[in-house]
PDB file of C-alpha atoms and ligand atoms in Angstrom:
ATOM      1  CA  MET A   1      -8.432  22.748  -0.416  1.00 65.00           C
ATOM      2  CA  ALA A   2      -8.038  20.505  -3.443  1.00 68.00           C
ATOM      3  CA  THR A   3      -4.840  21.406  -5.257  1.00 74.00           C
ATOM      4  CA  GLN A   4      -4.774  23.456  -8.485  1.00 77.00           C
ATOM      5  CA  THR A   5      -2.459  21.643 -10.875  1.00 84.00           C
ATOM      6  CA  ASP A   6      -2.181  20.868 -14.559  1.00 89.00           C
ATOM      7  CA  LYS A   7      -0.881  17.365 -13.812  1.00 94.00           C
ATOM      8  CA  PRO A   8      -3.320  14.600 -14.807  1.00 96.00           C
ATOM      9  CA  VAL A   9      -2.942  12.629 -11.574  1.00 98.00           C
ATOM     10  CA  VAL A  10      -3.116  14.030  -8.051  1.00 97.00           C
ATOM     11  CA  LEU A  11      -2.227  11.717  -5.173  1.00 98.00           C
ATOM     12  CA  TYR A  12      -3.440  12.673  -1.694  1.00 97.00           C
ATOM     13  CA  THR A  13      -1.188  10.783   0.635  1.00 97.00           C
ATOM     14  CA  GLN A  14       1.071  10.514   3.663  1.00 95.00           C
ATOM     15  CA  GLY A  15       4.212   8.521   4.489  1.00 96.00           C
ATOM     16  CA  THR A  16       2.449   5.385   5.720  1.00 96.00           C
ATOM     17  CA  PRO A  17       2.113   1.751   4.579  1.00 98.00           C
ATOM     18  CA  ASN A  18      -1.193   2.689   2.944  1.00 98.00           C
ATOM     19  CA  GLY A  19       0.213   5.730   1.158  1.00 98.00           C
ATOM     20  CA  PHE A  20       3.451   4.190  -0.125  1.00 98.00           C
ATOM     21  CA  PRO A  21       2.005   1.519  -2.465  1.00 98.00           C
ATOM     22  CA  ILE A  22       0.515   4.229  -4.650  1.00 98.00           C
ATOM     23  CA  SER A  23       3.607   6.434  -4.842  1.00 98.00           C
ATOM     24  CA  VAL A  24       5.779   3.376  -5.512  1.00 98.00           C
ATOM     25  CA  PHE A  25       3.488   2.164  -8.298  1.00 99.00           C
ATOM     26  CA  LEU A  26       3.350   5.659  -9.832  1.00 98.00           C
ATOM     27  CA  GLU A  27       7.166   5.701  -9.775  1.00 98.00           C
ATOM     28  CA  GLU A  28       7.279   2.250 -11.434  1.00 98.00           C
ATOM     29  CA  LEU A  29       4.897   3.492 -14.153  1.00 98.00           C
ATOM     30  CA  LYS A  30       6.982   6.624 -14.687  1.00 98.00           C
ATOM     31  CA  GLU A  31      10.148   4.560 -14.989  1.00 98.00           C
ATOM     32  CA  LYS A  32       8.609   2.131 -17.488  1.00 98.00           C
ATOM     33  CA  TYR A  33       6.373   4.444 -19.535  1.00 98.00           C
ATOM     34  CA  GLY A  34       7.516   7.977 -18.705  1.00 98.00           C
ATOM     35  CA  GLY A  35       4.215   8.784 -16.973  1.00 95.00           C
ATOM     36  CA  PRO A  36       1.652   9.630 -15.767  1.00 98.00           C
ATOM     37  CA  ASP A  37       2.966  12.837 -14.325  1.00 96.00           C
ATOM     38  CA  TYR A  38       1.555  13.310 -10.837  1.00 97.00           C
ATOM     39  CA  GLU A  39       1.434  15.747  -7.968  1.00 97.00           C
ATOM     40  CA  ALA A  40       1.581  14.396  -4.422  1.00 97.00           C
ATOM     41  CA  VAL A  41      -0.354  16.356  -1.808  1.00 95.00           C
ATOM     42  CA  ALA A  42       0.693  15.698   1.800  1.00 94.00           C
ATOM     43  CA  MET A  43      -2.411  15.286   3.952  1.00 93.00           C
ATOM     44  CA  SER A  44      -2.458  15.671   7.719  1.00 89.00           C
ATOM     45  CA  ILE A  45      -3.996  12.640   9.346  1.00 86.00           C
ATOM     46  CA  ARG A  46      -3.471  13.117  13.047  1.00 74.00           C
ATOM     47  CA  ASP A  47      -2.638  15.629  15.801  1.00 56.00           C
ATOM     48  CA  ALA A  48       1.036  14.785  15.591  1.00 53.00           C
ATOM     49  CA  ASP A  49       1.320  16.398  12.147  1.00 51.00           C
ATOM     50  CA  ILE A  50       2.558  19.639  13.666  1.00 47.00           C
ATOM     51  CA  GLY A  51       2.173  22.679  11.491  1.00 54.00           C
ATOM     52  CA  LYS A  52      -0.525  21.224   9.271  1.00 56.00           C
ATOM     53  CA  VAL A  53      -4.277  21.530   9.488  1.00 57.00           C
ATOM     54  CA  HIS A  54      -5.485  18.922  11.956  1.00 64.00           C
ATOM     55  CA  ASN A  55      -7.022  15.838  10.381  1.00 80.00           C
ATOM     56  CA  GLN A  56      -7.372  17.341   6.914  1.00 90.00           C
ATOM     57  CA  VAL A  57      -8.663  13.980   5.647  1.00 93.00           C
ATOM     58  CA  LYS A  58     -12.012  14.701   7.300  1.00 91.00           C
ATOM     59  CA  SER A  59     -12.430  18.097   5.566  1.00 92.00           C
ATOM     60  CA  PRO A  60     -15.564  18.454   3.400  1.00 94.00           C
ATOM     61  CA  TRP A  61     -13.526  19.033   0.204  1.00 94.00           C
ATOM     62  CA  PHE A  62     -11.538  15.841   0.768  1.00 95.00           C
ATOM     63  CA  LEU A  63     -14.630  13.775   1.632  1.00 96.00           C
ATOM     64  CA  GLU A  64     -15.835  14.599  -1.887  1.00 97.00           C
ATOM     65  CA  ILE A  65     -12.742  12.722  -3.153  1.00 97.00           C
ATOM     66  CA  ASN A  66     -12.721   9.976  -0.515  1.00 98.00           C
ATOM     67  CA  PRO A  67     -15.993   9.597   1.422  1.00 98.00           C
ATOM     68  CA  ASN A  68     -14.071   7.381   3.877  1.00 96.00           C
ATOM     69  CA  GLY A  69     -11.836  10.320   4.872  1.00 95.00           C
ATOM     70  CA  ARG A  70      -8.503   8.502   4.720  1.00 96.00           C
ATOM     71  CA  ILE A  71      -5.348   8.497   2.671  1.00 97.00           C
ATOM     72  CA  PRO A  72      -4.534   7.437   0.029  1.00 98.00           C
ATOM     73  CA  ALA A  73      -6.899   8.856  -2.550  1.00 98.00           C
ATOM     74  CA  LEU A  74      -6.231   9.916  -6.091  1.00 98.00           C
ATOM     75  CA  THR A  75      -7.838  11.872  -8.881  1.00 98.00           C
ATOM     76  CA  HIS A  76      -7.208  11.286 -12.580  1.00 98.00           C
ATOM     77  CA  ASN A  77      -8.448  14.195 -14.695  1.00 97.00           C
ATOM     78  CA  GLY A  78     -10.844  14.854 -11.816  1.00 96.00           C
ATOM     79  CA  PHE A  79     -12.084  11.240 -11.481  1.00 98.00           C
ATOM     80  CA  PRO A  80     -11.712  10.207  -7.812  1.00 98.00           C
ATOM     81  CA  VAL A  81     -10.497   6.795  -6.603  1.00 98.00           C
ATOM     82  CA  PHE A  82     -10.051   5.638  -2.990  1.00 98.00           C
ATOM     83  CA  GLU A  83      -8.824   2.460  -1.197  1.00 98.00           C
ATOM     84  CA  THR A  84      -5.241   1.374  -1.940  1.00 98.00           C
ATOM     85  CA  SER A  85      -6.049  -1.766  -3.894  1.00 98.00           C
ATOM     86  CA  ALA A  86      -8.764  -0.057  -5.950  1.00 98.00           C
ATOM     87  CA  ILE A  87      -6.276   2.704  -6.790  1.00 99.00           C
ATOM     88  CA  LEU A  88      -3.583   0.189  -7.787  1.00 98.00           C
ATOM     89  CA  LEU A  89      -6.052  -1.670 -10.027  1.00 98.00           C
ATOM     90  CA  TYR A  90      -7.268   1.597 -11.575  1.00 98.00           C
ATOM     91  CA  LEU A  91      -3.734   2.803 -12.310  1.00 98.00           C
ATOM     92  CA  GLY A  92      -2.925  -0.614 -13.794  1.00 98.00           C
ATOM     93  CA  ALA A  93      -5.961  -0.488 -16.097  1.00 98.00           C
ATOM     94  CA  ALA A  94      -5.388   3.142 -17.086  1.00 98.00           C
ATOM     95  CA  PHE A  95      -1.602   3.242 -17.520  1.00 98.00           C
ATOM     96  CA  ASP A  96       0.065  -0.199 -17.464  1.00 98.00           C
ATOM     97  CA  LYS A  97      -0.560  -0.778 -21.158  1.00 97.00           C
ATOM     98  CA  GLU A  98       1.954  -3.636 -21.488  1.00 98.00           C
ATOM     99  CA  HIS A  99       0.769  -5.300 -18.266  1.00 98.00           C
ATOM    100  CA  ALA A 100       4.242  -5.096 -16.814  1.00 98.00           C
ATOM    101  CA  PHE A 101       2.922  -4.791 -13.226  1.00 98.00           C
ATOM    102  CA  SER A 102      -0.773  -5.739 -13.417  1.00 98.00           C
ATOM    103  CA  ARG A 103      -2.652  -8.579 -15.052  1.00 98.00           C
ATOM    104  CA  ASP A 104      -5.139  -8.301 -17.909  1.00 98.00           C
ATOM    105  CA  PRO A 105      -8.549  -9.769 -16.943  1.00 97.00           C
ATOM    106  CA  VAL A 106      -9.447 -10.453 -20.597  1.00 97.00           C
ATOM    107  CA  SER A 107      -6.336 -12.192 -21.952  1.00 97.00           C
ATOM    108  CA  ASP A 108      -5.154 -13.621 -18.601  1.00 97.00           C
ATOM    109  CA  PRO A 109      -8.171 -14.267 -16.324  1.00 98.00           C
ATOM    110  CA  GLN A 110      -6.251 -16.670 -14.074  1.00 98.00           C
ATOM    111  CA  GLY A 111      -3.318 -14.284 -13.630  1.00 98.00           C
ATOM    112  CA  TYR A 112      -5.837 -11.541 -12.862  1.00 98.00           C
ATOM    113  CA  SER A 113      -7.568 -13.793 -10.342  1.00 98.00           C
ATOM    114  CA  GLN A 114      -4.240 -14.517  -8.615  1.00 98.00           C
ATOM    115  CA  GLU A 115      -3.620 -10.780  -8.492  1.00 98.00           C
ATOM    116  CA  LEU A 116      -7.016 -10.142  -6.873  1.00 98.00           C
ATOM    117  CA  GLN A 117      -6.551 -13.030  -4.431  1.00 98.00           C
ATOM    118  CA  TRP A 118      -3.257 -11.650  -3.104  1.00 98.00           C
ATOM    119  CA  LEU A 119      -4.432  -8.046  -3.170  1.00 98.00           C
ATOM    120  CA  PHE A 120      -7.535  -9.012  -1.146  1.00 98.00           C
ATOM    121  CA  PHE A 121      -5.380 -11.078   1.215  1.00 98.00           C
ATOM    122  CA  ALA A 122      -3.225  -8.031   1.947  1.00 98.00           C
ATOM    123  CA  HIS A 123      -6.081  -5.506   1.875  1.00 98.00           C
ATOM    124  CA  GLY A 124      -8.435  -7.459   4.143  1.00 98.00           C
ATOM    125  CA  GLY A 125      -5.831  -9.353   6.190  1.00 98.00           C
ATOM    126  CA  ILE A 126      -2.320  -7.989   6.569  1.00 98.00           C
ATOM    127  CA  GLY A 127      -3.174  -4.264   6.538  1.00 98.00           C
ATOM    128  CA  PRO A 128      -5.988  -4.367   9.101  1.00 98.00           C
ATOM    129  CA  MET A 129      -4.353  -6.964  11.389  1.00 98.00           C
ATOM    130  CA  GLN A 130      -0.895  -5.367  11.366  1.00 98.00           C
ATOM    131  CA  GLY A 131      -2.532  -1.958  11.761  1.00 97.00           C
ATOM    132  CA  GLN A 132      -4.370  -3.139  14.872  1.00 97.00           C
ATOM    133  CA  ALA A 133      -1.204  -4.803  16.184  1.00 97.00           C
ATOM    134  CA  ASN A 134       0.575  -1.452  15.804  1.00 96.00           C
ATOM    135  CA  HIS A 135      -2.291   0.379  17.448  1.00 95.00           C
ATOM    136  CA  PHE A 136      -2.489  -1.826  20.546  1.00 96.00           C
ATOM    137  CA  ASN A 137       1.259  -2.288  20.871  1.00 95.00           C
ATOM    138  CA  LEU A 138       2.540   1.209  20.055  1.00 93.00           C
ATOM    139  CA  TYR A 139      -0.237   3.793  20.426  1.00 91.00           C
ATOM    140  CA  ALA A 140      -3.070   2.626  22.720  1.00 94.00           C
ATOM    141  CA  PRO A 141      -3.102   4.608  25.996  1.00 92.00           C
ATOM    142  CA  GLU A 142      -3.653   1.352  27.883  1.00 95.00           C
ATOM    143  CA  LYS A 143      -1.661  -1.867  27.373  1.00 95.00           C
ATOM    144  CA  ILE A 144      -4.182  -4.656  26.841  1.00 97.00           C
ATOM    145  CA  PRO A 145      -2.276  -7.970  26.608  1.00 97.00           C
ATOM    146  CA  TYR A 146      -5.204  -9.858  25.053  1.00 98.00           C
ATOM    147  CA  ALA A 147      -5.503  -7.357  22.180  1.00 98.00           C
ATOM    148  CA  ILE A 148      -1.731  -7.040  21.710  1.00 97.00           C
ATOM    149  CA  ASN A 149      -1.307 -10.826  21.493  1.00 97.00           C
ATOM    150  CA  ARG A 150      -4.355 -11.404  19.331  1.00 98.00           C
ATOM    151  CA  TYR A 151      -3.290  -8.986  16.575  1.00 98.00           C
ATOM    152  CA  LEU A 152       0.429  -9.739  16.812  1.00 98.00           C
ATOM    153  CA  ASN A 153      -0.199 -13.491  16.551  1.00 98.00           C
ATOM    154  CA  GLU A 154      -2.580 -13.025  13.647  1.00 98.00           C
ATOM    155  CA  THR A 155       0.000 -10.816  11.873  1.00 98.00           C
ATOM    156  CA  LYS A 156       2.620 -13.543  12.375  1.00 98.00           C
ATOM    157  CA  ARG A 157       0.215 -16.175  11.055  1.00 98.00           C
ATOM    158  CA  LEU A 158      -0.370 -14.096   7.909  1.00 98.00           C
ATOM    159  CA  PHE A 159       3.390 -13.636   7.435  1.00 98.00           C
ATOM    160  CA  GLY A 160       3.603 -17.440   7.654  1.00 98.00           C
ATOM    161  CA  VAL A 161       1.124 -17.701   4.764  1.00 98.00           C
ATOM    162  CA  LEU A 162       3.396 -15.400   2.730  1.00 98.00           C
ATOM    163  CA  GLU A 163       6.416 -17.507   3.687  1.00 98.00           C
ATOM    164  CA  SER A 164       4.712 -20.607   2.222  1.00 98.00           C
ATOM    165  CA  ARG A 165       3.624 -18.715  -0.873  1.00 98.00           C
ATOM    166  CA  LEU A 166       7.191 -17.539  -1.529  1.00 98.00           C
ATOM    167  CA  GLU A 167       8.537 -21.099  -1.440  1.00 98.00           C
ATOM    168  CA  GLY A 168       9.934 -21.542  -4.964  1.00 97.00           C
ATOM    169  CA  ARG A 169       8.717 -18.073  -6.068  1.00 97.00           C
ATOM    170  CA  GLU A 170      10.436 -14.680  -6.107  1.00 98.00           C
ATOM    171  CA  TYR A 171       7.133 -12.772  -6.024  1.00 98.00           C
ATOM    172  CA  LEU A 172       3.526 -13.457  -5.024  1.00 98.00           C
ATOM    173  CA  LEU A 173       2.168 -14.152  -8.516  1.00 98.00           C
ATOM    174  CA  ASP A 174       3.489 -16.794 -10.885  1.00 95.00           C
ATOM    175  CA  SER A 175       3.936 -14.014 -13.464  1.00 95.00           C
ATOM    176  CA  GLY A 176       6.356 -12.056 -11.244  1.00 97.00           C
ATOM    177  CA  TYR A 177       6.548  -8.668  -9.528  1.00 98.00           C
ATOM    178  CA  GLY A 178       3.500  -6.432  -9.589  1.00 98.00           C
ATOM    179  CA  ILE A 179       0.842  -4.529  -7.685  1.00 99.00           C
ATOM    180  CA  ALA A 180       0.040  -7.408  -5.294  1.00 98.00           C
ATOM    181  CA  ASP A 181       3.691  -7.366  -4.140  1.00 99.00           C
ATOM    182  CA  ILE A 182       3.751  -3.572  -3.881  1.00 99.00           C
ATOM    183  CA  LYS A 183       0.610  -3.491  -1.714  1.00 99.00           C
ATOM    184  CA  THR A 184       1.778  -6.276   0.605  1.00 99.00           C
ATOM    185  CA  TRP A 185       5.444  -5.248   0.857  1.00 99.00           C
ATOM    186  CA  ALA A 186       4.578  -1.753   2.119  1.00 98.00           C
ATOM    187  CA  TRP A 187       3.143  -3.312   5.297  1.00 98.00           C
ATOM    188  CA  VAL A 188       5.411  -6.325   5.705  1.00 98.00           C
ATOM    189  CA  ARG A 189       8.649  -4.316   5.505  1.00 98.00           C
ATOM    190  CA  LEU A 190       7.526  -2.641   8.745  1.00 98.00           C
ATOM    191  CA  GLY A 191       7.128  -6.000  10.493  1.00 98.00           C
ATOM    192  CA  PRO A 192      10.035  -5.323  12.902  1.00 98.00           C
ATOM    193  CA  ARG A 193       8.329  -2.115  14.065  1.00 97.00           C
ATOM    194  CA  THR A 194       5.164  -4.121  14.724  1.00 97.00           C
ATOM    195  CA  GLY A 195       7.176  -6.650  16.741  1.00 97.00           C
ATOM    196  CA  VAL A 196       7.643  -9.381  14.122  1.00 98.00           C
ATOM    197  CA  ASP A 197      11.191 -10.681  13.637  1.00 98.00           C
ATOM    198  CA  LEU A 198      11.553 -11.116   9.862  1.00 98.00           C
ATOM    199  CA  GLY A 199      14.395 -13.548  10.583  1.00 98.00           C
ATOM    200  CA  GLU A 200      11.622 -16.056  11.409  1.00 98.00           C
ATOM    201  CA  PHE A 201      10.388 -15.680   7.806  1.00 98.00           C
ATOM    202  CA  PRO A 202      13.533 -15.888   5.636  1.00 98.00           C
ATOM    203  CA  LYS A 203      11.750 -16.004   2.271  1.00 98.00           C
ATOM    204  CA  VAL A 204       9.599 -13.029   3.232  1.00 98.00           C
ATOM    205  CA  LYS A 205      12.708 -11.159   4.393  1.00 98.00           C
ATOM    206  CA  ALA A 206      14.503 -11.832   1.074  1.00 98.00           C
ATOM    207  CA  TRP A 207      11.381 -10.734  -0.868  1.00 98.00           C
ATOM    208  CA  VAL A 208      11.172  -7.485   1.168  1.00 98.00           C
ATOM    209  CA  GLU A 209      14.846  -6.777   0.463  1.00 98.00           C
ATOM    210  CA  ARG A 210      14.376  -7.538  -3.248  1.00 98.00           C
ATOM    211  CA  ILE A 211      11.618  -4.927  -3.509  1.00 98.00           C
ATOM    212  CA  ASP A 212      13.379  -2.428  -1.194  1.00 98.00           C
ATOM    213  CA  GLN A 213      16.224  -2.342  -3.718  1.00 98.00           C
ATOM    214  CA  ARG A 214      14.073  -1.290  -6.666  1.00 98.00           C
ATOM    215  CA  PRO A 215      14.820   2.354  -7.572  1.00 98.00           C
ATOM    216  CA  ALA A 216      11.076   3.091  -7.937  1.00 98.00           C
ATOM    217  CA  ALA A 217      10.441   1.705  -4.442  1.00 98.00           C
ATOM    218  CA  GLN A 218      13.166   3.925  -3.015  1.00 98.00           C
ATOM    219  CA  ARG A 219      11.747   6.991  -4.764  1.00 98.00           C
ATOM    220  CA  GLY A 220       8.155   6.139  -3.787  1.00 98.00           C
ATOM    221  CA  LEU A 221       9.122   5.820  -0.122  1.00 98.00           C
ATOM    222  CA  LYS A 222      10.158   9.509  -0.177  1.00 98.00           C
ATOM    223  CA  VAL A 223       6.643  10.676  -1.198  1.00 97.00           C
ATOM    224  CA  PRO A 224       5.237  13.001   0.044  1.00 94.00           C
ATOM    225  CA  ASN A 225       8.371  15.005   0.690  1.00 80.00           C
ATOM    226  CA  ASN A 226       6.735  18.240   1.770  1.00 52.00           C
TER     227      ASN A 226
HETATM  228  N1  LIG B   1      -8.479   0.534   3.727  1.00 93.00           N
HETATM  229  C1  LIG B   1      -7.859   1.826   3.515  1.00 93.00           C
HETATM  230  C2  LIG B   1      -7.066   2.209   4.740  1.00 93.00           C
HETATM  231  C3  LIG B   1      -6.562   3.641   4.679  1.00 93.00           C
HETATM  232  C4  LIG B   1      -6.080   4.135   6.029  1.00 93.00           C
HETATM  233  O1  LIG B   1      -6.335   3.543   7.093  1.00 93.00           O
HETATM  234  N2  LIG B   1      -5.384   5.288   6.035  1.00 93.00           N
HETATM  235  C5  LIG B   1      -4.941   5.895   7.277  1.00 93.00           C
HETATM  236  C6  LIG B   1      -3.454   6.221   7.218  1.00 93.00           C
HETATM  237  S1  LIG B   1      -2.441   4.819   7.003  1.00 93.00           S
HETATM  238  C7  LIG B   1      -5.648   7.221   7.490  1.00 93.00           C
HETATM  239  O2  LIG B   1      -5.861   7.970   6.558  1.00 93.00           O
HETATM  240  N3  LIG B   1      -6.008   7.538   8.747  1.00 93.00           N
HETATM  241  C8  LIG B   1      -6.581   8.804   9.074  1.00 93.00           C
HETATM  242  C9  LIG B   1      -7.889   8.702   9.803  1.00 93.00           C
HETATM  243  O3  LIG B   1      -8.360   7.586  10.011  1.00 93.00           O
HETATM  244  O4  LIG B   1      -8.419   9.755  10.143  1.00 93.00           O
HETATM  245  C10 LIG B   1      -6.975   1.740   2.256  1.00 93.00           C
HETATM  246  O5  LIG B   1      -6.462   0.654   1.971  1.00 93.00           O
HETATM  247  O6  LIG B   1      -6.824   2.757   1.539  1.00 93.00           O
END
């Protein structure tokens, strides 16, 4: 069931590299602006979530919020948003009034374009490729070397693109830390679990550690805590 709350924002999530970007960004917004206040609802996404309703993300009430039946999804005063990058962009437009973490398309169209370029790169590249690498390497019932190598090598190639991008930069955009970093970092920090040695990508490793140390990142990584 959808939660009953008086908080303006409800985040339906789980402790995964797709869920964390939203909780981390909400924590950054809270730290900078004092809000929005939000409630995080822990959603079950697979059999292994013992004690929770199996695969709650495919329940009819949740499909009304996210027709794709996946976490994360969010409502703001009842308005539903799904897909990590779309949620990050929505939260930026709705709450990041000083553009501390997200670019303004009107006053800074090139900064905004850079933001979209790196968000799309992570959303269409790193997330799906690293996700498939994890699937074939860690979860598939059958070990298929072709699939394992294909997705692992593609993940490494994408990390190499980040390594070049971070040459002479602390963050992905020229303007500094923001939602493109948050989206990408949530996947890349789990590179070692996927089978990628971050030591091969020293600038990426330093960038991951820089973001790991942010208090909002540490708080966001604990959501949902129920
Ligand atoms: N492209 C989506 C991916 C979301 C996604 O794959 N979520 C996974 C968890 S990390 C999920 O909900 N899986 C449950 C399922 O597929 O039933 C996004 O960026 O929001």
